[in-house]
Amino acid sequence: MADRYLRWTHTGPGRFLTRRLGLPRPEVLHRWTAERPTLEGGPLLHLTATATEGCGRKELREALDGCGLPVVHGRTDVAHGRTDGEGRVAAVLVDATALGTVAELSGVHASLHPLLRRLAPCGRVVLLGARPAPDDHHQAAAQQALEGFVRSLGKELGRGRTANLVRLAPPARVDSAASTLRFLLSPRSAFVSGQVIEVTAEGHAPGTADGGTTENGDGSGSGEGRRLALVTGAARGIGEQIAGRLAREGAHVLCLDVEQAADDLTRVADRLGGTALPLDITAGDAGARIVEALPDGRLDVLVHNAGITRDRRLVNMPADRWAGVLDVNLASVLRTTDHLLAAGALRGSRVVATASIAGIAGNVGQTNYAASKAGVIGFVRALAPRARAEHATTVNAVAPGFIETKMTAAVPFVIREAGRRMNSLSQGGQPLDVAETVAWLAEPASHAVNGQTVRVCGQSLLGA
Amino acid sequence: MADRYLRWTHTGPGRFLTRRLGLPRPEVLHRWTAERPTLEGGPLLHLTATATEGCGRKELREALDGCGLPVVHGRTDVAHGRTDGEGRVAAVLVDATALGTVAELSGVHASLHPLLRRLAPCGRVVLLGARPAPDDHHQAAAQQALEGFVRSLGKELGRGRTANLVRLAPPARVDSAASTLRFLLSPRSAFVSGQVIEVTAEGHAPGTADGGTTENGDGSGSGEGRRLALVTGAARGIGEQIAGRLAREGAHVLCLDVEQAADDLTRVADRLGGTALPLDITAGDAGARIVEALPDGRLDVLVHNAGITRDRRLVNMPADRWAGVLDVNLASVLRTTDHLLAAGALRGSRVVATASIAGIAGNVGQTNYAASKAGVIGFVRALAPRARAEHATTVNAVAPGFIETKMTAAVPFVIREAGRRMNSLSQGGQPLDVAETVAWLAEPASHAVNGQTVRVCGQSLLGA
């Protein structure tokens, strides 16, 4: 899991040689720790890209409450490309929600162009936009333009800085985006860049907590007692980190994995004060056995993380390798979710499934895996509106890119190096990066994030 | 524009060395010529992936009429992973429209796995699926899985073979997909791979021709007289090829470009028997002057191809470089289209705009260009349904990847080589490849293709 190249580039000779040879110089990313829980290097600067007001200063200030940064409301001089103020900023939030024409895009340029030199390493650019309107092709063009803009900017920023776009879908207002802004404007989103995340207002579940931040600044700990979470594939790797991350904010975690991993699983559950649930998720009675394991018959958080690979090119892939991957990675996700929904175990809950950038871009030797992970994306998109309307439950996915695990450590050196460097941050992600993203989607306050697939890939070249 | 490496790999020493060193060996793609207008190497094999019938054999046979290949209806033995028949096939069409569950995906594996060794070089795999249903998460998961599958397969196939997915959106039936299938199952789509194209039935324009293939097999020549097409940026490069391609099928082409390019423009227009229209598309009266140039006040085909780049990182980008690119590439597209729609010049017409994979994935130094091209995608998506409902006009976009032009010939060697090889076909595309794709979208028979952005990028790594 060690990225020796990254460490070397931060030694004296490494700094010298990478500069001379023009080699990639990945930044040591600032990730969340209890000692360094917020972004560093300056305040959060809030700018409005349009002449007409976007979200409103008061609303925005409330939404940003909890990100732990002092907020400065800046002004942009569109005509002269100036942004007021001096000194470093830790993050910039550009409000472009009122953007309705192509000409107004100049305000986005004018806001950010003079600011970029002031943005601290591991700083953040967040654009706040609106969903492209189906009945206004001028607004749709301008708002879609922000996507191409933010994806380019993410590739340009360097030094661990990221750029993301949050879209409000009417009638959502900025308060619906609060948990998302807190996540993106924190060290928790270190490996999330070039992403477009939509927030929608409908379906705000009665009885679920809205906001209320803990010391983690993550909106957990709503004071309604300990949350119960189930994580599949929790014995190691990314699943273990997800379980740990949910436990960190006080959840009781049911750690599920296959019998063969029971030793690892028990170790993880014991360490986290959770419960081990050795169980094959593809078993016909898996759903029923999960329901039996729920003390109150319900679950606050369900994380479908279990997954396998059985790589081979299609021309050489026997039927069992195909069927095995589809069953573990996709069919079991559908079966378990259906069972828990029918049993009433998901009410005001958060379902998060693990997809993959392979499910978006495809990958050689992974027709089975990519099909299963694309299927997860299709599942999330289709079920989400109904799950929220009928069960006040959100359904989302994370799509990891190159993550440093035992699995990727076994990849041959050249391919591993290519996989690691071919993203905007020039390094692989950590399992914690995926876990932080899952935890944000699992927050009670994230009720307005639904049906989304968020890549945790450092803006990998593969998959846009 | 010469790809010397590609040519070298097809010499004796080149073959030897590329094999020994494991270097990419790009295939010489079979593109459409009057002498070789259809795919080669065997028949088209039609298979159904599901136990229940998909499209119906008779319907499908009619839809495939005009692709110029003998059609063989095959059978798949799902249990044993066998597909009947022997010998090479030029193309495989797998009907997965009835696919409704994850378990049924095994039929896709069983259809294609045993067939791949029989697929000729430059052969085609086309999957026919259905739009993921918003109210059935099982069908949505299975149908979305096809996207991950086809994207992986496109990366595996090699030797100039491509894989694409066509989705029928209810109530569309396979006859709505006829022009799309003819395109994908022909040498005209040589550089289109890993794409998902949706066809929708509504809005079949009364009075527009449906089908009726010419010797080009492209559904043009509806017998209603010569079609009138306008191509912007037609003096050179991709625009020149688009104008030529539309003229090849008998259209009279209005070739538009700036005054400074008037010499080139006149040369192109004269060669094609068209009309030169020297005009700055960003001028306030551009729309009015175009309408004046229309003999009958209407236009069958409008191709927004004019575009410029003014690359620079955002931190170094002055406001004029930003505004210029946005105005030419996006604002003028909106203004011209609005004017022509309001003037009634677009009725039963085809509008095609040029986007770019940079508008999907972003690109370093191109925040302005990527914003403009993403804007084109947003414009197309938003306007398409209304344009078809109110004007019987379709609106689509093509998104070129690395295309061999004078512009890319000027790129430094290493970057050019990386750009060329980083796609599933290991080579750059030709301007003709973009033109063929535009011509397919511009066919009268393509009335069911609307609001789509189709990449012409050989399945570039950048942008999935």
Short mmCIF file of N, CA and C in Angstrom, two decimals, chain A residues 200-290:
data_model
loop_
_atom_site.label_atom_id
_atom_site.label_comp_id
_atom_site.label_asym_id
_atom_site.label_seq_id
_atom_site.Cartn_x
_atom_site.Cartn_y
_atom_site.Cartn_z
N THR A 200 -31.47 17.45 -4.44
CA THR A 200 -32.88 17.65 -4.74
C THR A 200 -33.64 17.78 -3.44
N ALA A 201 -34.61 18.67 -3.41
CA ALA A 201 -35.26 18.99 -2.15
C ALA A 201 -36.35 18.01 -1.75
N GLU A 202 -37.08 17.50 -2.73
CA GLU A 202 -38.24 16.68 -2.40
C GLU A 202 -37.86 15.50 -1.53
N GLY A 203 -38.83 15.04 -0.76
CA GLY A 203 -38.60 13.82 0.00
C GLY A 203 -37.82 14.02 1.27
N HIS A 204 -37.74 15.25 1.73
CA HIS A 204 -37.14 15.49 3.04
C HIS A 204 -37.93 14.66 4.05
N ALA A 205 -37.27 13.66 4.58
CA ALA A 205 -37.98 12.69 5.40
C ALA A 205 -38.42 13.29 6.72
N PRO A 206 -39.71 13.20 7.04
CA PRO A 206 -40.14 13.64 8.37
C PRO A 206 -39.49 12.75 9.41
N GLY A 207 -39.02 13.35 10.46
CA GLY A 207 -38.45 12.55 11.54
C GLY A 207 -36.96 12.28 11.40
N THR A 208 -36.36 12.58 10.23
CA THR A 208 -34.91 12.41 10.14
C THR A 208 -34.27 13.73 10.50
N ALA A 209 -33.09 13.62 11.03
CA ALA A 209 -32.40 14.83 11.49
C ALA A 209 -31.89 15.63 10.30
N ASP A 210 -31.95 16.91 10.42
CA ASP A 210 -31.45 17.79 9.38
C ASP A 210 -30.32 18.63 9.95
N GLY A 211 -29.11 18.30 9.52
CA GLY A 211 -27.96 19.07 10.01
C GLY A 211 -27.58 18.66 11.41
N GLY A 212 -27.13 19.59 12.19
CA GLY A 212 -26.66 19.27 13.53
C GLY A 212 -25.31 18.61 13.43
N THR A 213 -24.26 19.40 13.55
CA THR A 213 -22.94 18.85 13.27
C THR A 213 -22.26 18.39 14.54
N THR A 214 -21.45 17.37 14.42
CA THR A 214 -20.64 16.90 15.53
C THR A 214 -19.27 17.52 15.43
N GLU A 215 -18.37 17.04 16.28
CA GLU A 215 -17.00 17.54 16.20
C GLU A 215 -16.35 17.13 14.88
N ASN A 216 -16.88 16.08 14.24
CA ASN A 216 -16.36 15.70 12.94
C ASN A 216 -16.86 16.61 11.83
N GLY A 217 -17.78 17.47 12.19
CA GLY A 217 -18.37 18.34 11.17
C GLY A 217 -19.10 17.55 10.11
N ASP A 218 -19.72 16.46 10.48
CA ASP A 218 -20.31 15.62 9.45
C ASP A 218 -21.80 15.40 9.64
N GLY A 219 -22.38 16.13 10.51
CA GLY A 219 -23.83 16.08 10.61
C GLY A 219 -24.37 14.80 11.23
N SER A 220 -23.51 14.03 11.87
CA SER A 220 -24.00 12.82 12.54
C SER A 220 -24.38 13.17 13.96
N GLY A 221 -24.77 12.17 14.72
CA GLY A 221 -25.06 12.39 16.13
C GLY A 221 -26.27 13.29 16.29
N SER A 222 -27.40 12.82 15.78
CA SER A 222 -28.58 13.67 15.76
C SER A 222 -29.28 13.66 17.12
N GLY A 223 -28.71 12.90 18.05
CA GLY A 223 -29.32 12.90 19.37
C GLY A 223 -30.51 11.97 19.48
N GLU A 224 -30.75 11.15 18.46
CA GLU A 224 -31.86 10.20 18.52
C GLU A 224 -31.36 8.81 18.90
N GLY A 225 -30.26 8.74 19.56
CA GLY A 225 -29.68 7.44 19.93
C GLY A 225 -28.70 6.98 18.90
N ARG A 226 -28.08 5.87 19.22
CA ARG A 226 -27.01 5.36 18.36
C ARG A 226 -27.59 4.83 17.07
N ARG A 227 -26.93 5.18 15.95
CA ARG A 227 -27.39 4.69 14.65
C ARG A 227 -26.87 3.28 14.42
N LEU A 228 -27.65 2.50 13.68
CA LEU A 228 -27.26 1.13 13.37
C LEU A 228 -26.91 1.04 11.89
N ALA A 229 -25.70 0.56 11.63
CA ALA A 229 -25.24 0.45 10.24
C ALA A 229 -24.85 -0.98 9.92
N LEU A 230 -25.09 -1.40 8.69
CA LEU A 230 -24.63 -2.70 8.21
C LEU A 230 -23.67 -2.47 7.06
N VAL A 231 -22.49 -3.07 7.14
CA VAL A 231 -21.51 -2.96 6.05
C VAL A 231 -21.17 -4.36 5.57
N THR A 232 -21.39 -4.61 4.29
CA THR A 232 -21.02 -5.93 3.75
C THR A 232 -19.57 -5.89 3.27
N GLY A 233 -18.92 -7.04 3.32
CA GLY A 233 -17.50 -7.10 2.93
C GLY A 233 -16.63 -6.31 3.89
N ALA A 234 -16.95 -6.41 5.20
CA ALA A 234 -16.32 -5.53 6.19
C ALA A 234 -15.05 -6.11 6.81
N ALA A 235 -14.63 -7.31 6.40
CA ALA A 235 -13.50 -7.97 7.06
C ALA A 235 -12.17 -7.31 6.76
N ARG A 236 -12.10 -6.59 5.65
CA ARG A 236 -10.81 -5.99 5.28
C ARG A 236 -11.02 -4.86 4.26
N GLY A 237 -9.89 -4.23 3.91
CA GLY A 237 -9.86 -3.27 2.81
C GLY A 237 -10.84 -2.11 3.00
N ILE A 238 -11.50 -1.78 1.93
CA ILE A 238 -12.39 -0.63 1.93
C ILE A 238 -13.55 -0.83 2.90
N GLY A 239 -14.09 -2.04 2.94
CA GLY A 239 -15.21 -2.33 3.84
C GLY A 239 -14.85 -2.11 5.30
N GLU A 240 -13.65 -2.55 5.66
CA GLU A 240 -13.17 -2.35 7.04
C GLU A 240 -13.10 -0.86 7.36
N GLN A 241 -12.60 -0.09 6.43
CA GLN A 241 -12.50 1.36 6.64
C GLN A 241 -13.87 2.02 6.74
N ILE A 242 -14.81 1.56 5.94
CA ILE A 242 -16.17 2.12 6.01
C ILE A 242 -16.77 1.84 7.38
N ALA A 243 -16.61 0.59 7.82
CA ALA A 243 -17.13 0.23 9.15
C ALA A 243 -16.48 1.11 10.22
N GLY A 244 -15.17 1.28 10.11
CA GLY A 244 -14.44 2.09 11.09
C GLY A 244 -14.88 3.54 11.07
N ARG A 245 -15.12 4.05 9.88
CA ARG A 245 -15.51 5.45 9.73
C ARG A 245 -16.90 5.70 10.32
N LEU A 246 -17.82 4.74 10.11
CA LEU A 246 -19.16 4.90 10.66
C LEU A 246 -19.12 4.75 12.19
N ALA A 247 -18.25 3.86 12.67
CA ALA A 247 -18.11 3.71 14.13
C ALA A 247 -17.52 4.98 14.74
N ARG A 248 -16.62 5.63 14.00
CA ARG A 248 -15.97 6.85 14.50
C ARG A 248 -17.00 7.93 14.86
N GLU A 249 -18.09 7.94 14.11
CA GLU A 249 -19.11 8.94 14.42
C GLU A 249 -20.20 8.37 15.33
N GLY A 250 -19.93 7.21 15.89
CA GLY A 250 -20.82 6.70 16.94
C GLY A 250 -21.81 5.65 16.53
N ALA A 251 -21.78 5.19 15.30
CA ALA A 251 -22.73 4.17 14.89
C ALA A 251 -22.33 2.81 15.45
N HIS A 252 -23.34 1.98 15.72
CA HIS A 252 -23.06 0.57 15.99
C HIS A 252 -23.05 -0.13 14.64
N VAL A 253 -21.96 -0.85 14.34
CA VAL A 253 -21.82 -1.41 13.00
C VAL A 253 -21.93 -2.92 13.01
N LEU A 254 -22.87 -3.43 12.21
CA LEU A 254 -22.93 -4.86 11.93
C LEU A 254 -21.97 -5.13 10.79
N CYS A 255 -20.93 -5.91 11.09
CA CYS A 255 -19.90 -6.18 10.10
C CYS A 255 -20.17 -7.52 9.44
N LEU A 256 -20.50 -7.51 8.18
CA LEU A 256 -20.87 -8.74 7.47
C LEU A 256 -19.75 -9.14 6.51
N ASP A 257 -19.45 -10.42 6.50
CA ASP A 257 -18.54 -10.96 5.49
C ASP A 257 -18.73 -12.47 5.46
N VAL A 258 -18.07 -13.12 4.51
CA VAL A 258 -18.23 -14.58 4.37
C VAL A 258 -17.59 -15.32 5.54
N GLU A 259 -18.07 -16.55 5.76
CA GLU A 259 -17.55 -17.41 6.85
C GLU A 259 -16.03 -17.52 6.81
N GLN A 260 -15.47 -17.66 5.61
CA GLN A 260 -14.02 -17.88 5.48
C GLN A 260 -13.23 -16.71 6.07
N ALA A 261 -13.85 -15.55 6.15
CA ALA A 261 -13.15 -14.38 6.67
C ALA A 261 -13.55 -14.09 8.12
N ALA A 262 -14.12 -15.11 8.78
CA ALA A 262 -14.72 -14.88 10.10
C ALA A 262 -13.70 -14.35 11.11
N ASP A 263 -12.45 -14.82 11.05
CA ASP A 263 -11.44 -14.36 12.01
C ASP A 263 -11.18 -12.86 11.85
N ASP A 264 -10.91 -12.46 10.61
CA ASP A 264 -10.70 -11.03 10.35
C ASP A 264 -11.93 -10.23 10.75
N LEU A 265 -13.07 -10.77 10.42
CA LEU A 265 -14.33 -10.07 10.67
C LEU A 265 -14.52 -9.83 12.17
N THR A 266 -14.28 -10.84 12.96
CA THR A 266 -14.45 -10.72 14.41
C THR A 266 -13.47 -9.69 14.98
N ARG A 267 -12.25 -9.73 14.46
CA ARG A 267 -11.25 -8.77 14.90
C ARG A 267 -11.73 -7.33 14.63
N VAL A 268 -12.23 -7.11 13.42
CA VAL A 268 -12.73 -5.77 13.06
C VAL A 268 -13.90 -5.37 13.94
N ALA A 269 -14.87 -6.26 14.07
CA ALA A 269 -16.07 -5.94 14.86
C ALA A 269 -15.71 -5.65 16.30
N ASP A 270 -14.81 -6.46 16.86
CA ASP A 270 -14.42 -6.26 18.26
C ASP A 270 -13.72 -4.91 18.45
N ARG A 271 -12.83 -4.61 17.52
CA ARG A 271 -12.11 -3.35 17.62
C ARG A 271 -13.06 -2.15 17.58
N LEU A 272 -14.12 -2.27 16.81
CA LEU A 272 -15.04 -1.15 16.63
C LEU A 272 -16.20 -1.17 17.61
N GLY A 273 -16.25 -2.19 18.46
CA GLY A 273 -17.39 -2.32 19.35
C GLY A 273 -18.66 -2.65 18.61
N GLY A 274 -18.51 -3.29 17.47
CA GLY A 274 -19.68 -3.65 16.65
C GLY A 274 -20.00 -5.12 16.78
N THR A 275 -20.72 -5.64 15.81
CA THR A 275 -21.14 -7.04 15.84
C THR A 275 -20.73 -7.72 14.54
N ALA A 276 -20.11 -8.90 14.67
CA ALA A 276 -19.74 -9.65 13.46
C ALA A 276 -20.93 -10.45 12.98
N LEU A 277 -21.12 -10.47 11.67
CA LEU A 277 -22.25 -11.21 11.09
C LEU A 277 -21.71 -12.04 9.92
N PRO A 278 -21.16 -13.21 10.24
CA PRO A 278 -20.59 -14.03 9.17
C PRO A 278 -21.71 -14.64 8.35
N LEU A 279 -21.71 -14.35 7.07
CA LEU A 279 -22.89 -14.67 6.26
C LEU A 279 -22.51 -14.49 4.79
N ASP A 280 -22.93 -15.43 3.97
CA ASP A 280 -22.71 -15.28 2.53
C ASP A 280 -23.86 -14.47 1.95
N ILE A 281 -23.52 -13.29 1.46
CA ILE A 281 -24.55 -12.36 1.01
C ILE A 281 -25.32 -12.89 -0.19
N THR A 282 -24.77 -13.91 -0.87
CA THR A 282 -25.48 -14.48 -2.03
C THR A 282 -26.43 -15.61 -1.61
N ALA A 283 -26.44 -15.97 -0.33
CA ALA A 283 -27.34 -17.04 0.12
C ALA A 283 -28.79 -16.59 -0.03
N GLY A 284 -29.66 -17.54 -0.30
CA GLY A 284 -31.08 -17.22 -0.53
C GLY A 284 -31.71 -16.56 0.68
N ASP A 285 -31.25 -16.94 1.89
CA ASP A 285 -31.88 -16.41 3.10
C ASP A 285 -31.08 -15.26 3.71
N ALA A 286 -30.16 -14.69 2.94
CA ALA A 286 -29.30 -13.64 3.50
C ALA A 286 -30.14 -12.47 4.02
N GLY A 287 -31.12 -12.04 3.23
CA GLY A 287 -31.97 -10.92 3.65
C GLY A 287 -32.68 -11.23 4.96
N ALA A 288 -33.25 -12.42 5.05
CA ALA A 288 -33.99 -12.81 6.25
C ALA A 288 -33.07 -12.85 7.46
N ARG A 289 -31.85 -13.36 7.28
CA ARG A 289 -30.92 -13.46 8.40
C ARG A 289 -30.43 -12.08 8.84
N ILE A 290 -30.35 -11.16 7.90
CA ILE A 290 -29.99 -9.79 8.30
C ILE A 290 -31.10 -9.19 9.14
#
